[in-house]
Short mmCIF file of C-alpha atoms and ligand atoms in Angstrom, two decimals:
data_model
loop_
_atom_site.label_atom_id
_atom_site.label_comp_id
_atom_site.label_asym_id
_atom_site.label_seq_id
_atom_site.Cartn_x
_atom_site.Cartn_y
_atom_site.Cartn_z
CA UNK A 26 -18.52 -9.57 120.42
CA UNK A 27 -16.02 -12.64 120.96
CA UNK A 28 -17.39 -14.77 124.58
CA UNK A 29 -14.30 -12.92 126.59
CA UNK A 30 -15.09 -9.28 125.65
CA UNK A 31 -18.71 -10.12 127.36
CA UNK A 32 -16.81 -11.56 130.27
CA UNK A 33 -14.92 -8.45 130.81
CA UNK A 34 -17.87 -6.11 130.19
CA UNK A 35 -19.73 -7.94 132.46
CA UNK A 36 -16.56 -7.34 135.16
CA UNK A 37 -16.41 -3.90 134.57
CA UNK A 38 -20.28 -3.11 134.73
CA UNK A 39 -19.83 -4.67 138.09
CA UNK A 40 -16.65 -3.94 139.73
CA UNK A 41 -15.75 -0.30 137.55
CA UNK A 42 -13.44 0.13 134.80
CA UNK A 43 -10.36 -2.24 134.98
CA UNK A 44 -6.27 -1.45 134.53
CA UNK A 45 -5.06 -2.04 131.33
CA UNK A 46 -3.02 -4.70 132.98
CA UNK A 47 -5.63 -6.64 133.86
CA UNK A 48 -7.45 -6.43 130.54
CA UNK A 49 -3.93 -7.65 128.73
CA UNK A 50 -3.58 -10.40 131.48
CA UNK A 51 -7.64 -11.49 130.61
CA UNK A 52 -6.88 -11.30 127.27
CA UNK A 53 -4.15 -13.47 127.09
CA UNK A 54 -4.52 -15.90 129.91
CA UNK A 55 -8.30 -16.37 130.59
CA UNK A 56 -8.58 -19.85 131.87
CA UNK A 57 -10.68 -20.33 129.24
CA UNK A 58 -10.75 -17.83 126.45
CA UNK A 59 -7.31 -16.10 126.75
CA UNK A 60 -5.41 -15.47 123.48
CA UNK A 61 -2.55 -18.37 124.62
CA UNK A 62 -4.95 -20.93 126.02
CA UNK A 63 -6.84 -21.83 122.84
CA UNK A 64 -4.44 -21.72 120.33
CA UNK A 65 -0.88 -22.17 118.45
CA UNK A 66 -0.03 -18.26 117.02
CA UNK A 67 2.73 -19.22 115.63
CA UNK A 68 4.25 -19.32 112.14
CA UNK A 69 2.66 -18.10 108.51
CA UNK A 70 -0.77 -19.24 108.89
CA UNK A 71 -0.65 -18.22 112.81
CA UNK A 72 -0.33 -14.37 114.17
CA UNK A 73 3.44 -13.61 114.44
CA UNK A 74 6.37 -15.66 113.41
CA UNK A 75 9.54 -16.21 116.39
CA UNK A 76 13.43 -16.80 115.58
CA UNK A 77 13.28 -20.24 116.06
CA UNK A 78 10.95 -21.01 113.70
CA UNK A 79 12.89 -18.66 111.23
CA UNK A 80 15.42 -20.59 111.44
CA UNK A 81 17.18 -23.68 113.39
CA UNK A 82 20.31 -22.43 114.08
CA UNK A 83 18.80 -19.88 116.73
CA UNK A 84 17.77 -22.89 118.92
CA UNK A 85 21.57 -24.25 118.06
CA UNK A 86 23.41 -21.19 119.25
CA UNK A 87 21.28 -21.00 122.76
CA UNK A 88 22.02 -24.60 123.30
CA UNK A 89 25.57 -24.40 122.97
CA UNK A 90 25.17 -21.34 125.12
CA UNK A 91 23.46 -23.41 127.71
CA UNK A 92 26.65 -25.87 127.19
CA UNK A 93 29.27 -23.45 127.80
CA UNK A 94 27.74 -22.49 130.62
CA UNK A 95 27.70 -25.34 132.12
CA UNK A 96 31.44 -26.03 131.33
CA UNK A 97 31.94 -22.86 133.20
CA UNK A 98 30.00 -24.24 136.37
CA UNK A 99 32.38 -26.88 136.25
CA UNK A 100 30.01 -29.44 133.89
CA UNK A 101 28.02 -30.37 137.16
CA UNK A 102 26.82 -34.06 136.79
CA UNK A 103 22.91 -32.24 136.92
CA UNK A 104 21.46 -28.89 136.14
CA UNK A 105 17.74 -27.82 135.40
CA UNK A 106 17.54 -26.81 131.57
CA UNK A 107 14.78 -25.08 131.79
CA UNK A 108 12.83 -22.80 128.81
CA UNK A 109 9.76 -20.61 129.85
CA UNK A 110 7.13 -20.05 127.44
CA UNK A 111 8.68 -22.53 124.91
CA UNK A 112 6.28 -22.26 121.74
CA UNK A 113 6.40 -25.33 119.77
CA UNK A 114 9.74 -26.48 121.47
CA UNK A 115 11.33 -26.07 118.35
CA UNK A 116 14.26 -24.02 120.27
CA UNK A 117 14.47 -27.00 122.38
CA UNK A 118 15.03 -29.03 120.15
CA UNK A 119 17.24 -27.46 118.07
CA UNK A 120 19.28 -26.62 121.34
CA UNK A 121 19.88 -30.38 122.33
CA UNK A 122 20.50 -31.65 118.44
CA UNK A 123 23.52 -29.06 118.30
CA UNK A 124 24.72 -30.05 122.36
CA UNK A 125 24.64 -34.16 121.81
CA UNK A 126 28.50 -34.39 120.98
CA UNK A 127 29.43 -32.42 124.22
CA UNK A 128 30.50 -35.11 126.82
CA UNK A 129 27.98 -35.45 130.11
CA UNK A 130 25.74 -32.36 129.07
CA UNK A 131 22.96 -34.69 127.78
CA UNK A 132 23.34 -37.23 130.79
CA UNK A 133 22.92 -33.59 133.09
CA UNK A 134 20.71 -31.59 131.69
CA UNK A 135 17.26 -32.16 133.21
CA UNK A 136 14.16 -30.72 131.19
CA UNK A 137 12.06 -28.74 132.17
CA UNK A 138 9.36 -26.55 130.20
CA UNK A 139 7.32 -23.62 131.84
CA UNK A 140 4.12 -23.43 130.12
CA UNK A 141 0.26 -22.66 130.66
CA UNK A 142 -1.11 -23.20 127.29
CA UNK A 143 -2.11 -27.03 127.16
CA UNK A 144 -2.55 -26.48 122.51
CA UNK A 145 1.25 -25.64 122.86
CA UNK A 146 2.25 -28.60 125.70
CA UNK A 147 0.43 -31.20 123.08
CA UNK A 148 3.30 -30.05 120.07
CA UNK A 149 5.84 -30.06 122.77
CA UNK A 150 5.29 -33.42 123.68
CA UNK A 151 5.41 -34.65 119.75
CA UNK A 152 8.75 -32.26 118.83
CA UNK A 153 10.76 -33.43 122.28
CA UNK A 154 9.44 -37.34 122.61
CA UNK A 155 12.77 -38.35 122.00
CA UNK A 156 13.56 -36.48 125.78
CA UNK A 157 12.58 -37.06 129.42
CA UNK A 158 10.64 -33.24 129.46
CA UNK A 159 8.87 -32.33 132.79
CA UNK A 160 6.48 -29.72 132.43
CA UNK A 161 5.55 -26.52 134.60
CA UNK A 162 2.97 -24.34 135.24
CA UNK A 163 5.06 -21.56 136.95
CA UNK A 164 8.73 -21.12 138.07
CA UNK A 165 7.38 -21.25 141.93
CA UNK A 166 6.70 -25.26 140.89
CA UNK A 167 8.56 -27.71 142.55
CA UNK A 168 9.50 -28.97 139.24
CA UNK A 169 11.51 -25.83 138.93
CA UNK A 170 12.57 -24.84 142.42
CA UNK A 171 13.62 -28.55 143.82
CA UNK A 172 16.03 -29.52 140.69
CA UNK A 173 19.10 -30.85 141.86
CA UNK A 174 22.49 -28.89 140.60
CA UNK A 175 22.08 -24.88 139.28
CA UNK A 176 19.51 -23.77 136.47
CA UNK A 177 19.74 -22.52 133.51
CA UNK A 178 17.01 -20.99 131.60
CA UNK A 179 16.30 -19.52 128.21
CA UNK A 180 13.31 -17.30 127.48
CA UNK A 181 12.37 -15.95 123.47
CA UNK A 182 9.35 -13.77 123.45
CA UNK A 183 8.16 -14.60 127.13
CA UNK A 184 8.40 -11.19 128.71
CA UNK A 185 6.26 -9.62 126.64
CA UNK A 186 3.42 -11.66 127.13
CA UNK A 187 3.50 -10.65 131.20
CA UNK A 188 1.06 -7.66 131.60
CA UNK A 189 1.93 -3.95 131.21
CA UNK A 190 0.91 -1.02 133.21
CA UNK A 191 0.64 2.34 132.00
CA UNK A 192 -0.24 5.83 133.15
CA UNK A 193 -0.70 8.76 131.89
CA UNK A 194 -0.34 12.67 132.93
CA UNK A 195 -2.80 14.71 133.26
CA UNK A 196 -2.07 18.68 134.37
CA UNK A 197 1.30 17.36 135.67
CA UNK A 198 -0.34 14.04 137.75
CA UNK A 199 0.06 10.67 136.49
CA UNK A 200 -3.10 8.56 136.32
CA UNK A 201 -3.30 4.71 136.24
CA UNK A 202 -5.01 4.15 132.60
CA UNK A 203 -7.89 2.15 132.34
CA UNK A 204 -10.56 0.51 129.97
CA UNK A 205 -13.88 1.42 130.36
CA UNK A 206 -17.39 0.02 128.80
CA UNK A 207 -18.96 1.75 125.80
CA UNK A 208 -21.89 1.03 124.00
CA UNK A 209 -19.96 -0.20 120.76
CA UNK A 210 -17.02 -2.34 122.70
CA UNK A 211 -14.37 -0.52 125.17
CA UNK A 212 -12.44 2.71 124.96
CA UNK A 213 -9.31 3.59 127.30
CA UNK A 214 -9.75 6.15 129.76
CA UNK A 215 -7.73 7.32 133.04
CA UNK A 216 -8.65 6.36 136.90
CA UNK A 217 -9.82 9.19 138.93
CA UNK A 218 -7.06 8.61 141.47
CA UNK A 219 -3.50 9.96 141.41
CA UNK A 220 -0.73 7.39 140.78
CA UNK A 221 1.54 8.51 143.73
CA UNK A 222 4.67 7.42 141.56
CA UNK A 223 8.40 9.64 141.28
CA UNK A 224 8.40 9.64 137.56
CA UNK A 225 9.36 13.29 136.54
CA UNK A 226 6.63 14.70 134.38
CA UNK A 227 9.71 17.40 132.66
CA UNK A 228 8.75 17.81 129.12
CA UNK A 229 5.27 15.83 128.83
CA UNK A 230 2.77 17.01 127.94
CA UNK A 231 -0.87 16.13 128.69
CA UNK A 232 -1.99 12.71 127.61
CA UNK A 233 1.36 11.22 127.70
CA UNK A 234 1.90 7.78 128.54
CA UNK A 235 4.46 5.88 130.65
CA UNK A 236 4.73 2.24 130.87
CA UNK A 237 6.00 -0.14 133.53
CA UNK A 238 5.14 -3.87 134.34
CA UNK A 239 5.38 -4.69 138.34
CA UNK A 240 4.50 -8.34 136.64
CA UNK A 241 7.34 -8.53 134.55
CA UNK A 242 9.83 -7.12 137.49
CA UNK A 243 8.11 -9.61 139.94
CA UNK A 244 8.72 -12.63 137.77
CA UNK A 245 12.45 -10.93 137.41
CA UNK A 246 12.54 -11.36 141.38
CA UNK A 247 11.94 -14.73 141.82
CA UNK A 248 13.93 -15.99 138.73
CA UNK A 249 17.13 -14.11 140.29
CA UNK A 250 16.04 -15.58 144.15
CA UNK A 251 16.14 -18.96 142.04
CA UNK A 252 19.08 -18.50 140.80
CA UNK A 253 20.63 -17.23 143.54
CA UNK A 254 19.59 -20.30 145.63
CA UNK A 255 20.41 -22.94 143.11
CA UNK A 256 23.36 -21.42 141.15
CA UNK A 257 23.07 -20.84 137.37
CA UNK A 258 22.09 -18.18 134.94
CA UNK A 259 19.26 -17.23 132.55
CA UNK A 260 19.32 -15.75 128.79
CA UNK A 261 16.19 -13.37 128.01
CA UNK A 262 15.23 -12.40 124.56
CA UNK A 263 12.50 -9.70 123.78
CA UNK A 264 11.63 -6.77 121.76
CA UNK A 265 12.15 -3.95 123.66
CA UNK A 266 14.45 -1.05 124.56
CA UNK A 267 17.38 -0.03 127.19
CA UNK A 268 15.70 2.70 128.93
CA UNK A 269 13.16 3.46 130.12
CA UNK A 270 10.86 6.13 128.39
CA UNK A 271 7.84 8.13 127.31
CA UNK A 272 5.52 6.56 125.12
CA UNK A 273 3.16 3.72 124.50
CA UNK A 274 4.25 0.36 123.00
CA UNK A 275 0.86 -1.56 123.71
CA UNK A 276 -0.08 -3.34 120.56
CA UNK A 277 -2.44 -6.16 119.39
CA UNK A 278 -1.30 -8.26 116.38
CA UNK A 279 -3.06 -10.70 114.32
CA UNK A 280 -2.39 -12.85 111.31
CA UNK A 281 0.93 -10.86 111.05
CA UNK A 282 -0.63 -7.60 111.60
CA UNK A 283 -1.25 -4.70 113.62
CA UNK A 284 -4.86 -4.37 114.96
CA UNK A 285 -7.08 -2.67 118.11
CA UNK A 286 -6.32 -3.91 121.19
CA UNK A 287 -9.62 -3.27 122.69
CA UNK A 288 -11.27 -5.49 119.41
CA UNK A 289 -11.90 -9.18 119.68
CA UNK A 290 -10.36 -9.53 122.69
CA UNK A 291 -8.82 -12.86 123.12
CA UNK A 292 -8.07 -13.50 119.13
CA UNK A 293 -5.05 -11.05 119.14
CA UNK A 294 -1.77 -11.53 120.44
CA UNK A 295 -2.09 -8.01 122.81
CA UNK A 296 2.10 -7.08 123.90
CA UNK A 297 4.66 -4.40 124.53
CA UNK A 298 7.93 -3.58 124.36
CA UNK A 299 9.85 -4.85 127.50
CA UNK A 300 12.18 -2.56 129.10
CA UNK A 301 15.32 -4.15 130.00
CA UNK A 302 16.73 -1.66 131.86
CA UNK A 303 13.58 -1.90 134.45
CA UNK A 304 14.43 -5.70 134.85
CA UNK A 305 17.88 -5.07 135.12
CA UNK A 306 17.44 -2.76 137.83
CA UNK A 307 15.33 -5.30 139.98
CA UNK A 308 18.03 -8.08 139.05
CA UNK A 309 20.81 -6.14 140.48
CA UNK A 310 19.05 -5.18 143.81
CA UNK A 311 18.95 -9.00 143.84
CA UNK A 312 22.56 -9.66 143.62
CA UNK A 313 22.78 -10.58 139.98
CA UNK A 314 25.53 -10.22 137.38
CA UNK A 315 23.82 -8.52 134.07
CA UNK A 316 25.47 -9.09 130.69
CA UNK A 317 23.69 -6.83 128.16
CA UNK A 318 21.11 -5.61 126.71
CA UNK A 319 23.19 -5.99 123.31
CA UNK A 320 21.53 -6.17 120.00
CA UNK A 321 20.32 -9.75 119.00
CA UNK A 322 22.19 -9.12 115.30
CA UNK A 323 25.78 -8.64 117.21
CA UNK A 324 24.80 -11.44 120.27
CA UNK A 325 24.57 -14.18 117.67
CA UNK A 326 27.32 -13.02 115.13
CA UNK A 327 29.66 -13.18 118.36
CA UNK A 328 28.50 -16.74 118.41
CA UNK A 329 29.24 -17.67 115.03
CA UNK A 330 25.96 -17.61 113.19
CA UNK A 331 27.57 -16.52 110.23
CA UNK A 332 29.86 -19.70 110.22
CA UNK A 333 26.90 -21.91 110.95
CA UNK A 334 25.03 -21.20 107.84
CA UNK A 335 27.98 -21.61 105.74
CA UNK A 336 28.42 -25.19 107.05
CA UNK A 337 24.34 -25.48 106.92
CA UNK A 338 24.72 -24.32 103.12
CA UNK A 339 27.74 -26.50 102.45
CA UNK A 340 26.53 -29.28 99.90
CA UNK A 341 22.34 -28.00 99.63
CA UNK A 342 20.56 -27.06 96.69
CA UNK A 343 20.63 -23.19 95.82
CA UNK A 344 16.82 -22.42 97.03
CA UNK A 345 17.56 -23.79 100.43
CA UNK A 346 20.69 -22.07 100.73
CA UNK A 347 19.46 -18.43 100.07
CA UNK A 348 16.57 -19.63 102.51
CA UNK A 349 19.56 -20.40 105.43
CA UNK A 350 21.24 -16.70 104.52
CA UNK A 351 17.49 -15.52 104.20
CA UNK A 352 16.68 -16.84 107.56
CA UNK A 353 20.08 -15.74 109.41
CA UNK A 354 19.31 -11.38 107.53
CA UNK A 355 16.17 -11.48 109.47
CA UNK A 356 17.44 -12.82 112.95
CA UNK A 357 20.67 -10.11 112.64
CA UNK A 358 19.87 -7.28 110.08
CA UNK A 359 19.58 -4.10 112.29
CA UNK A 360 16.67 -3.04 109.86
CA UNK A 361 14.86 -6.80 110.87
CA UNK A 362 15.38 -8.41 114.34
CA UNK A 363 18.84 -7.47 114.60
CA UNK A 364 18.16 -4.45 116.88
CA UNK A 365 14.91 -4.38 118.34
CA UNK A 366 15.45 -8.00 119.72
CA UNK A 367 17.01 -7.53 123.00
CA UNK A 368 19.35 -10.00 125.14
CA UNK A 369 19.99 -9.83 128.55
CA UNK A 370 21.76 -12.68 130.76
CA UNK A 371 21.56 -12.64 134.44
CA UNK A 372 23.83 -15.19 136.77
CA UNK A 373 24.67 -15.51 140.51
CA UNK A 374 28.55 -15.89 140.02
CA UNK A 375 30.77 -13.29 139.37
CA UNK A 376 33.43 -15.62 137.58
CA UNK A 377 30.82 -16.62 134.66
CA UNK A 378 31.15 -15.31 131.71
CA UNK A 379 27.87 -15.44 129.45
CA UNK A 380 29.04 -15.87 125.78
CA UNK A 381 27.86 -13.39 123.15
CA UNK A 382 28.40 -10.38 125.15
N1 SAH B 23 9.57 -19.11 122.82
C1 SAH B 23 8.70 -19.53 121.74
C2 SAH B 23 7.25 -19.04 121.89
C3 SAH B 23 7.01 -17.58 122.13
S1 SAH B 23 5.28 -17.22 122.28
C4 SAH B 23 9.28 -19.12 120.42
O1 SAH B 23 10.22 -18.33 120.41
O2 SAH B 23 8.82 -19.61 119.38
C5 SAH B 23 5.04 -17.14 124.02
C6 SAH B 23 5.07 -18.44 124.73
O3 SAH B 23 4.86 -18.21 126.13
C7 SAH B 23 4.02 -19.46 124.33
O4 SAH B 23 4.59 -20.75 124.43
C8 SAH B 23 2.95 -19.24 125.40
O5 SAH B 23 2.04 -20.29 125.51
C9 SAH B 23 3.82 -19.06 126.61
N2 SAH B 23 3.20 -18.40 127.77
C10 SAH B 23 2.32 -17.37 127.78
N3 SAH B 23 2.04 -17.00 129.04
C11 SAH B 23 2.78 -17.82 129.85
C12 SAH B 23 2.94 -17.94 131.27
N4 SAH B 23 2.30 -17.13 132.11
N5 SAH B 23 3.81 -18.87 131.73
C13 SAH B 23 4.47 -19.69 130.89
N6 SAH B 23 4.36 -19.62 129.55
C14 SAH B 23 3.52 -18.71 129.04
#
């Protein structure tokens, strides 16, 4: 049993069985043993490989996203750039290699990076020394919130690391799910109070399960109060889905495959789908402007990937060519990441207009 799993079986003996929500949020972000302090999970020898580390011109595409954006704010002489949950800050850098012939945006563009995991600050640091970077723990971080000018922030695989919540029916009453002890490791199991919730139980069946994340929606909140304070807009990229629906997309992944959630808790990467139309829902009530969900495949074809990777290819060797077309298939292909990678912009103005949408 890994040192966290005793940790949390210790919690429950004490306190009773815990939401699956806070087992995911243990999992991942134990001070200590959670999945994203200890480690980097990404790339071939890590758990799960992300789209800028597929391929560089993702990171150029956002940045000159970021770029027209600011043209459209009127190429204010600062903005926060800021990227939450930024891996390796390979997007990062790819984003500001492809922006350093646009006039002022360097001299503006302030950088900030929201992250908790001190493994993945360290590579940060080395991959961005060539840039004043501030780093943040949270968006509520003066870092974040007193930046002079408007914001505007990119996000690739953050959502789903925020914690998930799900219920499930039982003889037409939802129940908050659960994880409970067992003598072998833990098992899920449903709270013996009623989830006073309006979700129509029409057509499931017992056992169903329904997922929402109130930490996902809250973070939502205060990125749109941000932005609707400062000025400025935000790109979010996830796997996920446009509505809302039956089912459960809890899963654990490690070294590039699916395993148990409830086993060696804290060496999986433990996620869900996100559903955009959820976050969309709490954006609006907060006086944003939503551009999407659209596919990831058509979001960066409308922004030229195809005619990036023929310059990229213009002049290279053969095997690094088919590795550029290789690298832009999986990022688009509908049958790859094409599809089940969402985007979503959000922005306080209703005269922007987000590229790619
Ligand atoms: N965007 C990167 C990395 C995605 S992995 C890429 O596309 O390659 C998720 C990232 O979110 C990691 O950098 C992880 O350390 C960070 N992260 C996890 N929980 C976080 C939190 N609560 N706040 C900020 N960053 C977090």
């Amino acid at each position: 049993m890994t040192p966290l799993a005793q940790i949390i079986r210790k919690k429950i003996e004490t306190e009773g069985p815990i939401s699956v929500g806070t087992f995911m949020e243990l999992a991942l972000g134990h001070p200590e043993y959670g999945y994203y302090r200890t480690r980097d999970p990404l790339g071939r020898s890590g758990d799960f490989t992300t789209a800028p580390e597929i391929s560089q011109i993702f990171g150029e595409l956002l940045g000159l996203w970021v770029a027209d954006m600011w043209m459209q704010m009127g190429s204010p002489p600062r903005f926060s750039f800021v990227e939450i949950g930024p891996g390796r800050g390979t997007l990062m850098a790819d984003a500001m290699r492809a922006t350093r012939k646009i006039k002022g945006f360097h001299d503006a563009a302030r950088i900030v990076l929201v992250e908790t995991s001190p493994v993945l600050t360290e590579k940060q640091k080395k991959t961005l020394v060539s840039y004043d970077v501030l780093w943040a723990d949270s968006i509520d971080n003066p870092a974040v919130e007193n930046g002079e000018g408007p914001i505007i922030l990119l996000a690739n695989e953050f959502l789903d690391t925020l914690s998930l919540r799900q219920l499930q029916l039982y003889r037409n009453e939802w129940y908050e799910r659960v994880v409970v002890n067992k003598e072998a490791g833990f098992a899920f199991d449903v709270s013996n109070q009623v989830y006073d919730s309006e979700i129509a139980a029409y057509g499931a069946t017992d056992g169903a399960i329904f997922e929402t994340s109130p930490e996902r929606e809250a973070f939502i909140r205060n990125l749109s109060g941000l932005i609707h304070v400062r000025g400025g807009a935000a790109l979010l990229i996830d796997y996920g889905h446009d509505r809302a629906g039956l089912g459960e997309t809890l899963q654990a992944i490690r070294a590039h495959r699916f395993v148990s959630v409830l086993e060696d808790v804290g060496e999986n990467d433990v996620t869900s789908h996100v559903d955009f139309s959820a976050l969309a829902r709490v954006a609006k009530l907060a006086d944003m402007y939503i551009y999407g969900p659209a596919g990831q495949g058509v979001f960066l074809e409308s922004l030229g990937i195809r005619q990036r990777a023929e310059m990229l290819m213009w002049g290279k060797p053969p095997v690094q060519q088919k590795e550029i077309v290789e690298g832009m298939r999986r990022l688009t292909h509908s049958a790859q990441m094409g599809q089940l990678f969402r985007v979503m912009a959000l922005c306080h103005d209703v005269n922007l207009r987000p590229a790619g949408f």
